[in-house]
Amino acid sequence: MQASNPSQRPLEGRVAIVTGAGKGLGAAFARELARQGARIVVNNRLKPGRADEAAAVAAEIRDAGGEAVAEHSDITDPQAGERLAKAALDAFGQLDIIVCNAGITGPAARFSPEGPATIRAVMDTNLFATADILAACQPALEASSAARVLMISSSAGLYGVRGRAAYAASKGAMNAFALTLADEWRKPGILVNVLCPYAATQMTADVSRPDEIDPRLLPEHIAPAAAWLVSPALTRTGEIWLGGAGWLRKVRIVETEGGPMPQALDAFDAFAETQSGLETARGFPGAEPAFADLYKTMARHNSETGT
């Protein structure tokens, strides 16, 4: 990692927490935010018999001319959020950015009678621990002049994925949580967005065999998008972005205009076919505007047809 020209570093003066930053995507995000000028709290839990990955990434950042400290909380610890906020404030005096990257996939298996227990376990890490951290850090974020939260999610939370019901459910919940926070935190000025990265990591690929990994899918190729989504110049909030291998897409959840609902059950299939295109599709910034649009469209139709 090479240090950038300080005059060209858009995150200069900002302080960021990156959870799960000891390796893979989290480490790539931490390095990229540091390269762009941010001071980093590198979070990764200590594992028995394993090297201190958070300390290694923090040392790498410092060796490249950046500023970073390691923090070792397990994010499922109820006190993790308070410790993370304290680490940022003690080391750097402020907190501006949180990249919620830490997460687990759970076992790969089709849904079964044991499935609900697995879903609860994955939710504890991927959703509830994230909520606890953001709740603990909210006061520090509200004191920032450019607070940014980035949720690292997955396309599994958009479309589902066979054999990973727990993971998909947790990421779908994370997406909805992020979009809600984006709306609620707009007034205090905390911008919240989602990034769904495709990358070869220990979670998604056999990293012990690097010769079999497409180098375009290395985590550093999506990291600049994370830096953009937490930058002070950013004005976007409540958006979902997806990408990898140097390619980025904006995700929108859309609805067709719809039409009068059939009354006969055997007419629904034909009606559904008329709604399969995207010619009348539109997206909404929240559930309330979505309902308001449906009601307005229905009322206009009834007025025009006299029904």
Short mmCIF file of C-alpha atoms in Angstrom, two decimals:
data_model
loop_
_atom_site.label_atom_id
_atom_site.label_comp_id
_atom_site.label_asym_id
_atom_site.label_seq_id
_atom_site.Cartn_x
_atom_site.Cartn_y
_atom_site.Cartn_z
CA MET A 1 0.00 0.00 0.00
CA GLN A 2 1.49 3.31 -1.07
CA ALA A 3 0.56 6.53 0.67
CA SER A 4 -1.25 9.09 -1.48
CA ASN A 5 -0.43 12.75 -1.87
CA PRO A 6 -2.01 14.30 1.26
CA SER A 7 -3.48 17.14 -0.81
CA GLN A 8 -5.42 14.57 -2.85
CA ARG A 9 -6.77 12.45 0.00
CA PRO A 10 -10.53 13.02 0.40
CA LEU A 11 -10.74 11.25 3.77
CA GLU A 12 -7.99 13.35 5.38
CA GLY A 13 -8.92 14.18 8.96
CA ARG A 14 -11.63 11.53 9.23
CA VAL A 15 -11.68 8.62 11.66
CA ALA A 16 -13.12 5.26 10.66
CA ILE A 17 -13.96 2.00 12.37
CA VAL A 18 -13.84 -1.05 10.10
CA THR A 19 -15.18 -4.22 11.69
CA GLY A 20 -13.86 -7.62 10.67
CA ALA A 21 -10.81 -5.93 9.18
CA GLY A 22 -8.17 -8.53 9.91
CA LYS A 23 -8.30 -10.06 6.45
CA GLY A 24 -10.24 -10.20 3.20
CA LEU A 25 -12.67 -7.43 2.39
CA GLY A 26 -12.36 -5.74 5.79
CA ALA A 27 -8.59 -5.47 5.51
CA ALA A 28 -8.91 -4.14 1.97
CA PHE A 29 -11.43 -1.52 3.12
CA ALA A 30 -9.18 -0.47 6.02
CA ARG A 31 -6.15 -0.12 3.75
CA GLU A 32 -8.07 1.86 1.12
CA LEU A 33 -9.65 4.24 3.64
CA ALA A 34 -6.20 4.80 5.15
CA ARG A 35 -4.73 5.38 1.69
CA GLN A 36 -7.36 8.06 1.21
CA GLY A 37 -6.32 9.76 4.45
CA ALA A 38 -8.58 8.29 7.15
CA ARG A 39 -7.29 7.22 10.55
CA ILE A 40 -8.45 3.67 11.19
CA VAL A 41 -9.63 1.55 14.08
CA VAL A 42 -8.96 -1.95 12.75
CA ASN A 43 -11.37 -4.32 14.47
CA ASN A 44 -10.91 -8.09 14.44
CA ARG A 45 -11.35 -10.54 17.28
CA LEU A 46 -8.40 -12.48 18.61
CA LYS A 47 -8.58 -16.19 17.85
CA PRO A 48 -6.82 -18.73 20.09
CA GLY A 49 -3.61 -19.96 18.54
CA ARG A 50 -3.86 -17.52 15.64
CA ALA A 51 -1.84 -14.43 14.79
CA ASP A 52 -3.19 -11.02 15.75
CA GLU A 53 -4.68 -10.08 12.37
CA ALA A 54 -5.98 -6.67 13.46
CA ALA A 55 -2.55 -5.67 14.74
CA ALA A 56 -0.94 -6.84 11.50
CA VAL A 57 -3.25 -4.73 9.33
CA ALA A 58 -2.84 -1.70 11.62
CA ALA A 59 0.95 -2.08 11.45
CA GLU A 60 0.81 -2.31 7.66
CA ILE A 61 -1.15 0.94 7.52
CA ARG A 62 1.30 2.69 9.83
CA ASP A 63 4.28 1.38 7.84
CA ALA A 64 2.74 3.02 4.76
CA GLY A 65 2.56 6.38 6.56
CA GLY A 66 -1.02 6.14 7.83
CA GLU A 67 -2.51 6.09 11.31
CA ALA A 68 -4.23 3.02 12.72
CA VAL A 69 -4.87 1.15 15.97
CA ALA A 70 -6.02 -2.42 16.49
CA GLU A 71 -9.18 -3.25 18.45
CA HIS A 72 -10.02 -6.84 19.34
CA SER A 73 -13.69 -6.96 20.34
CA ASP A 74 -15.86 -9.82 19.16
CA ILE A 75 -18.74 -7.87 17.63
CA THR A 76 -21.30 -10.19 19.24
CA ASP A 77 -20.15 -9.01 22.68
CA PRO A 78 -22.83 -6.58 23.94
CA GLN A 79 -20.07 -4.16 25.01
CA ALA A 80 -18.28 -4.23 21.63
CA GLY A 81 -19.90 -1.02 20.37
CA GLU A 82 -18.89 0.95 23.44
CA ARG A 83 -15.33 -0.35 23.23
CA LEU A 84 -15.09 0.48 19.53
CA ALA A 85 -16.33 4.02 20.06
CA LYS A 86 -13.92 4.46 22.98
CA ALA A 87 -11.02 3.15 20.91
CA ALA A 88 -11.72 5.75 18.21
CA LEU A 89 -12.19 8.62 20.66
CA ASP A 90 -9.18 7.69 22.80
CA ALA A 91 -6.84 7.27 19.84
CA PHE A 92 -8.05 10.01 17.53
CA GLY A 93 -10.57 12.19 19.39
CA GLN A 94 -13.51 11.67 17.06
CA LEU A 95 -15.53 9.17 15.02
CA ASP A 96 -16.83 9.88 11.52
CA ILE A 97 -17.15 6.58 9.69
CA ILE A 98 -18.24 3.03 10.46
CA VAL A 99 -17.85 0.25 7.92
CA CYS A 100 -19.97 -2.65 9.19
CA ASN A 101 -18.11 -5.48 7.51
CA ALA A 102 -17.83 -8.27 10.11
CA GLY A 103 -20.16 -11.18 9.50
CA ILE A 104 -20.54 -14.93 9.12
CA THR A 105 -22.16 -17.16 6.51
CA GLY A 106 -23.29 -20.01 8.72
CA PRO A 107 -23.19 -23.62 7.48
CA ALA A 108 -23.94 -24.43 3.85
CA ALA A 109 -27.08 -26.56 3.96
CA ARG A 110 -30.60 -26.54 2.63
CA PHE A 111 -33.31 -25.38 5.02
CA SER A 112 -34.35 -28.13 7.43
CA PRO A 113 -35.94 -28.50 10.87
CA GLU A 114 -32.64 -27.23 12.32
CA GLY A 115 -32.77 -24.15 10.07
CA PRO A 116 -34.39 -21.69 12.48
CA ALA A 117 -31.60 -22.15 15.04
CA THR A 118 -29.01 -21.45 12.36
CA ILE A 119 -30.88 -18.35 11.25
CA ARG A 120 -30.93 -17.04 14.83
CA ALA A 121 -27.19 -17.62 15.20
CA VAL A 122 -26.31 -15.86 11.95
CA MET A 123 -28.72 -13.02 12.70
CA ASP A 124 -27.01 -12.49 16.07
CA THR A 125 -23.77 -11.65 14.29
CA ASN A 126 -24.85 -10.11 11.01
CA LEU A 127 -27.81 -8.03 12.17
CA PHE A 128 -28.11 -7.69 15.94
CA ALA A 129 -24.40 -7.15 16.61
CA THR A 130 -24.35 -4.51 13.88
CA ALA A 131 -27.37 -2.79 15.46
CA ASP A 132 -25.71 -2.84 18.88
CA ILE A 133 -22.54 -1.27 17.50
CA LEU A 134 -24.39 1.49 15.66
CA ALA A 135 -26.51 2.26 18.73
CA ALA A 136 -23.40 2.61 20.89
CA CYS A 137 -21.60 4.75 18.30
CA GLN A 138 -24.56 6.96 17.36
CA PRO A 139 -23.70 9.81 19.78
CA ALA A 140 -20.15 10.05 18.41
CA LEU A 141 -21.44 9.94 14.84
CA GLU A 142 -23.93 12.73 15.56
CA ALA A 143 -21.01 14.90 16.71
CA SER A 144 -19.28 14.48 13.34
CA SER A 145 -19.62 17.03 10.56
CA ALA A 146 -19.74 14.27 7.93
CA ALA A 147 -20.86 11.00 9.53
CA ARG A 148 -21.05 8.01 7.22
CA VAL A 149 -22.16 4.42 7.77
CA LEU A 150 -21.53 1.71 5.20
CA MET A 151 -23.18 -1.69 5.58
CA ILE A 152 -21.37 -4.49 3.77
CA SER A 153 -24.11 -6.78 2.54
CA SER A 154 -24.54 -9.34 -0.24
CA SER A 155 -26.56 -10.09 -3.34
CA ALA A 156 -27.82 -13.06 -1.29
CA GLY A 157 -29.88 -10.53 0.65
CA LEU A 158 -31.37 -9.23 -2.59
CA TYR A 159 -32.13 -12.46 -4.43
CA GLY A 160 -31.64 -15.32 -1.98
CA VAL A 161 -29.09 -18.10 -2.48
CA ARG A 162 -29.64 -21.84 -2.36
CA GLY A 163 -28.14 -23.51 0.68
CA ARG A 164 -27.60 -20.25 2.57
CA ALA A 165 -31.02 -19.32 3.92
CA ALA A 166 -29.61 -17.97 7.18
CA TYR A 167 -27.02 -15.80 5.46
CA ALA A 168 -29.50 -14.51 2.87
CA ALA A 169 -32.07 -13.71 5.56
CA SER A 170 -29.52 -11.81 7.64
CA LYS A 171 -28.31 -9.75 4.68
CA GLY A 172 -31.85 -9.01 3.53
CA ALA A 173 -32.60 -7.76 7.04
CA MET A 174 -29.40 -5.71 7.00
CA ASN A 175 -30.45 -4.06 3.73
CA ALA A 176 -33.84 -3.08 5.13
CA PHE A 177 -32.23 -1.88 8.37
CA ALA A 178 -29.77 0.28 6.45
CA LEU A 179 -32.48 1.85 4.28
CA THR A 180 -34.54 2.63 7.38
CA LEU A 181 -31.58 4.20 9.19
CA ALA A 182 -30.82 6.27 6.09
CA ASP A 183 -34.28 7.80 6.38
CA GLU A 184 -34.26 8.20 10.18
CA TRP A 185 -30.71 9.57 10.37
CA ARG A 186 -31.07 12.03 7.52
CA LYS A 187 -31.85 14.88 9.93
CA PRO A 188 -28.78 14.43 12.16
CA GLY A 189 -26.75 14.20 8.95
CA ILE A 190 -25.60 10.58 9.16
CA LEU A 191 -25.56 9.11 5.66
CA VAL A 192 -26.12 5.36 5.41
CA ASN A 193 -25.52 3.22 2.33
CA VAL A 194 -25.03 -0.43 1.40
CA LEU A 195 -22.30 -2.13 -0.62
CA CYS A 196 -22.75 -5.71 -1.86
CA PRO A 197 -19.27 -6.84 -2.96
CA TYR A 198 -18.25 -9.80 -5.08
CA ALA A 199 -14.75 -10.82 -4.01
CA ALA A 200 -12.60 -13.88 -3.47
CA THR A 201 -12.15 -14.15 0.31
CA GLN A 202 -11.98 -16.91 2.91
CA MET A 203 -15.76 -16.66 3.08
CA THR A 204 -16.29 -17.20 -0.66
CA ALA A 205 -13.26 -18.98 -2.12
CA ASP A 206 -10.33 -21.27 -1.35
CA VAL A 207 -7.71 -18.58 -0.74
CA SER A 208 -5.14 -21.27 -0.01
CA ARG A 209 -5.03 -21.88 -3.77
CA PRO A 210 -4.40 -18.39 -5.18
CA ASP A 211 -3.60 -19.78 -8.63
CA GLU A 212 -7.29 -20.71 -8.98
CA ILE A 213 -8.61 -17.23 -8.07
CA ASP A 214 -9.41 -14.67 -10.75
CA PRO A 215 -7.12 -11.77 -9.76
CA ARG A 216 -9.85 -9.34 -10.81
CA LEU A 217 -11.91 -10.59 -7.85
CA LEU A 218 -9.36 -9.67 -5.22
CA PRO A 219 -10.93 -7.50 -2.48
CA GLU A 220 -8.87 -4.42 -3.32
CA HIS A 221 -10.74 -4.03 -6.61
CA ILE A 222 -14.01 -3.16 -4.82
CA ALA A 223 -12.41 -1.19 -1.96
CA PRO A 224 -12.44 2.20 -3.78
CA ALA A 225 -16.26 2.01 -3.88
CA ALA A 226 -16.29 1.70 -0.10
CA ALA A 227 -14.06 4.76 0.22
CA TRP A 228 -16.38 6.74 -2.05
CA LEU A 229 -19.47 5.71 -0.05
CA VAL A 230 -17.96 7.06 3.20
CA SER A 231 -16.33 10.19 1.81
CA PRO A 232 -17.24 13.65 3.19
CA ALA A 233 -18.20 14.85 -0.29
CA LEU A 234 -20.85 12.16 -0.63
CA THR A 235 -24.45 13.41 -0.58
CA ARG A 236 -26.18 10.10 -1.34
CA THR A 237 -27.96 8.10 1.32
CA GLY A 238 -30.26 5.09 1.35
CA GLU A 239 -28.68 3.49 -1.71
CA ILE A 240 -27.52 -0.04 -2.48
CA TRP A 241 -24.50 -0.59 -4.71
CA LEU A 242 -23.18 -3.93 -5.95
CA GLY A 243 -19.94 -4.75 -7.68
CA GLY A 244 -16.64 -6.53 -7.99
CA ALA A 245 -13.71 -6.99 -10.36
CA GLY A 246 -13.65 -3.23 -10.93
CA TRP A 247 -17.31 -3.08 -12.03
CA LEU A 248 -20.05 -1.28 -10.07
CA ARG A 249 -23.85 -1.38 -10.34
CA LYS A 250 -26.59 0.54 -8.60
CA VAL A 251 -29.37 -1.63 -7.21
CA ARG A 252 -32.96 -0.43 -7.21
CA ILE A 253 -35.99 -2.22 -5.81
CA VAL A 254 -38.86 -1.40 -8.17
CA GLU A 255 -42.57 -2.01 -8.61
CA THR A 256 -44.64 -2.01 -11.78
CA GLU A 257 -47.53 0.42 -12.04
CA GLY A 258 -49.90 -2.46 -11.48
CA GLY A 259 -53.56 -2.64 -12.42
CA PRO A 260 -57.00 -3.61 -11.14
CA MET A 261 -56.73 -6.93 -9.31
CA PRO A 262 -58.75 -9.76 -10.89
CA GLN A 263 -61.64 -11.14 -8.91
CA ALA A 264 -61.58 -14.62 -10.42
CA LEU A 265 -58.68 -16.86 -9.38
CA ASP A 266 -58.25 -18.25 -12.90
CA ALA A 267 -57.59 -14.68 -14.20
CA PHE A 268 -54.57 -13.97 -11.98
CA ASP A 269 -52.00 -15.77 -14.17
CA ALA A 270 -52.94 -13.71 -17.23
CA PHE A 271 -52.83 -10.55 -15.14
CA ALA A 272 -49.39 -11.48 -13.80
CA GLU A 273 -48.05 -11.78 -17.36
CA THR A 274 -49.06 -8.16 -18.02
CA GLN A 275 -46.90 -7.12 -15.05
CA SER A 276 -43.71 -8.95 -16.04
CA GLY A 277 -42.08 -6.03 -17.89
CA LEU A 278 -40.33 -2.99 -16.47
CA GLU A 279 -41.86 -0.36 -18.74
CA THR A 280 -43.82 1.20 -15.87
CA ALA A 281 -41.39 0.30 -13.06
CA ARG A 282 -40.57 2.86 -10.43
CA GLY A 283 -38.56 2.88 -7.21
CA PHE A 284 -39.30 4.58 -3.89
CA PRO A 285 -37.28 6.02 -1.01
CA GLY A 286 -39.31 4.11 1.58
CA ALA A 287 -42.37 1.98 2.31
CA GLU A 288 -44.63 4.98 2.97
CA PRO A 289 -44.01 6.63 -0.44
CA ALA A 290 -44.51 3.22 -2.07
CA PHE A 291 -47.94 2.88 -0.46
CA ALA A 292 -48.83 6.49 -1.27
CA ASP A 293 -48.00 5.89 -4.95
CA LEU A 294 -50.11 2.72 -5.10
CA TYR A 295 -53.06 4.47 -3.49
CA LYS A 296 -52.71 7.51 -5.75
CA THR A 297 -52.48 5.35 -8.88
CA MET A 298 -55.50 3.30 -7.83
CA ALA A 299 -57.54 6.42 -7.05
CA ARG A 300 -56.65 7.97 -10.39
CA HIS A 301 -57.68 4.81 -12.23
CA ASN A 302 -60.98 4.66 -10.36
CA SER A 303 -61.64 8.32 -11.14
CA GLU A 304 -60.90 7.81 -14.83
CA THR A 305 -63.02 4.67 -15.15
CA GLY A 306 -65.80 5.62 -12.74
CA THR A 307 -65.26 2.51 -10.62
#
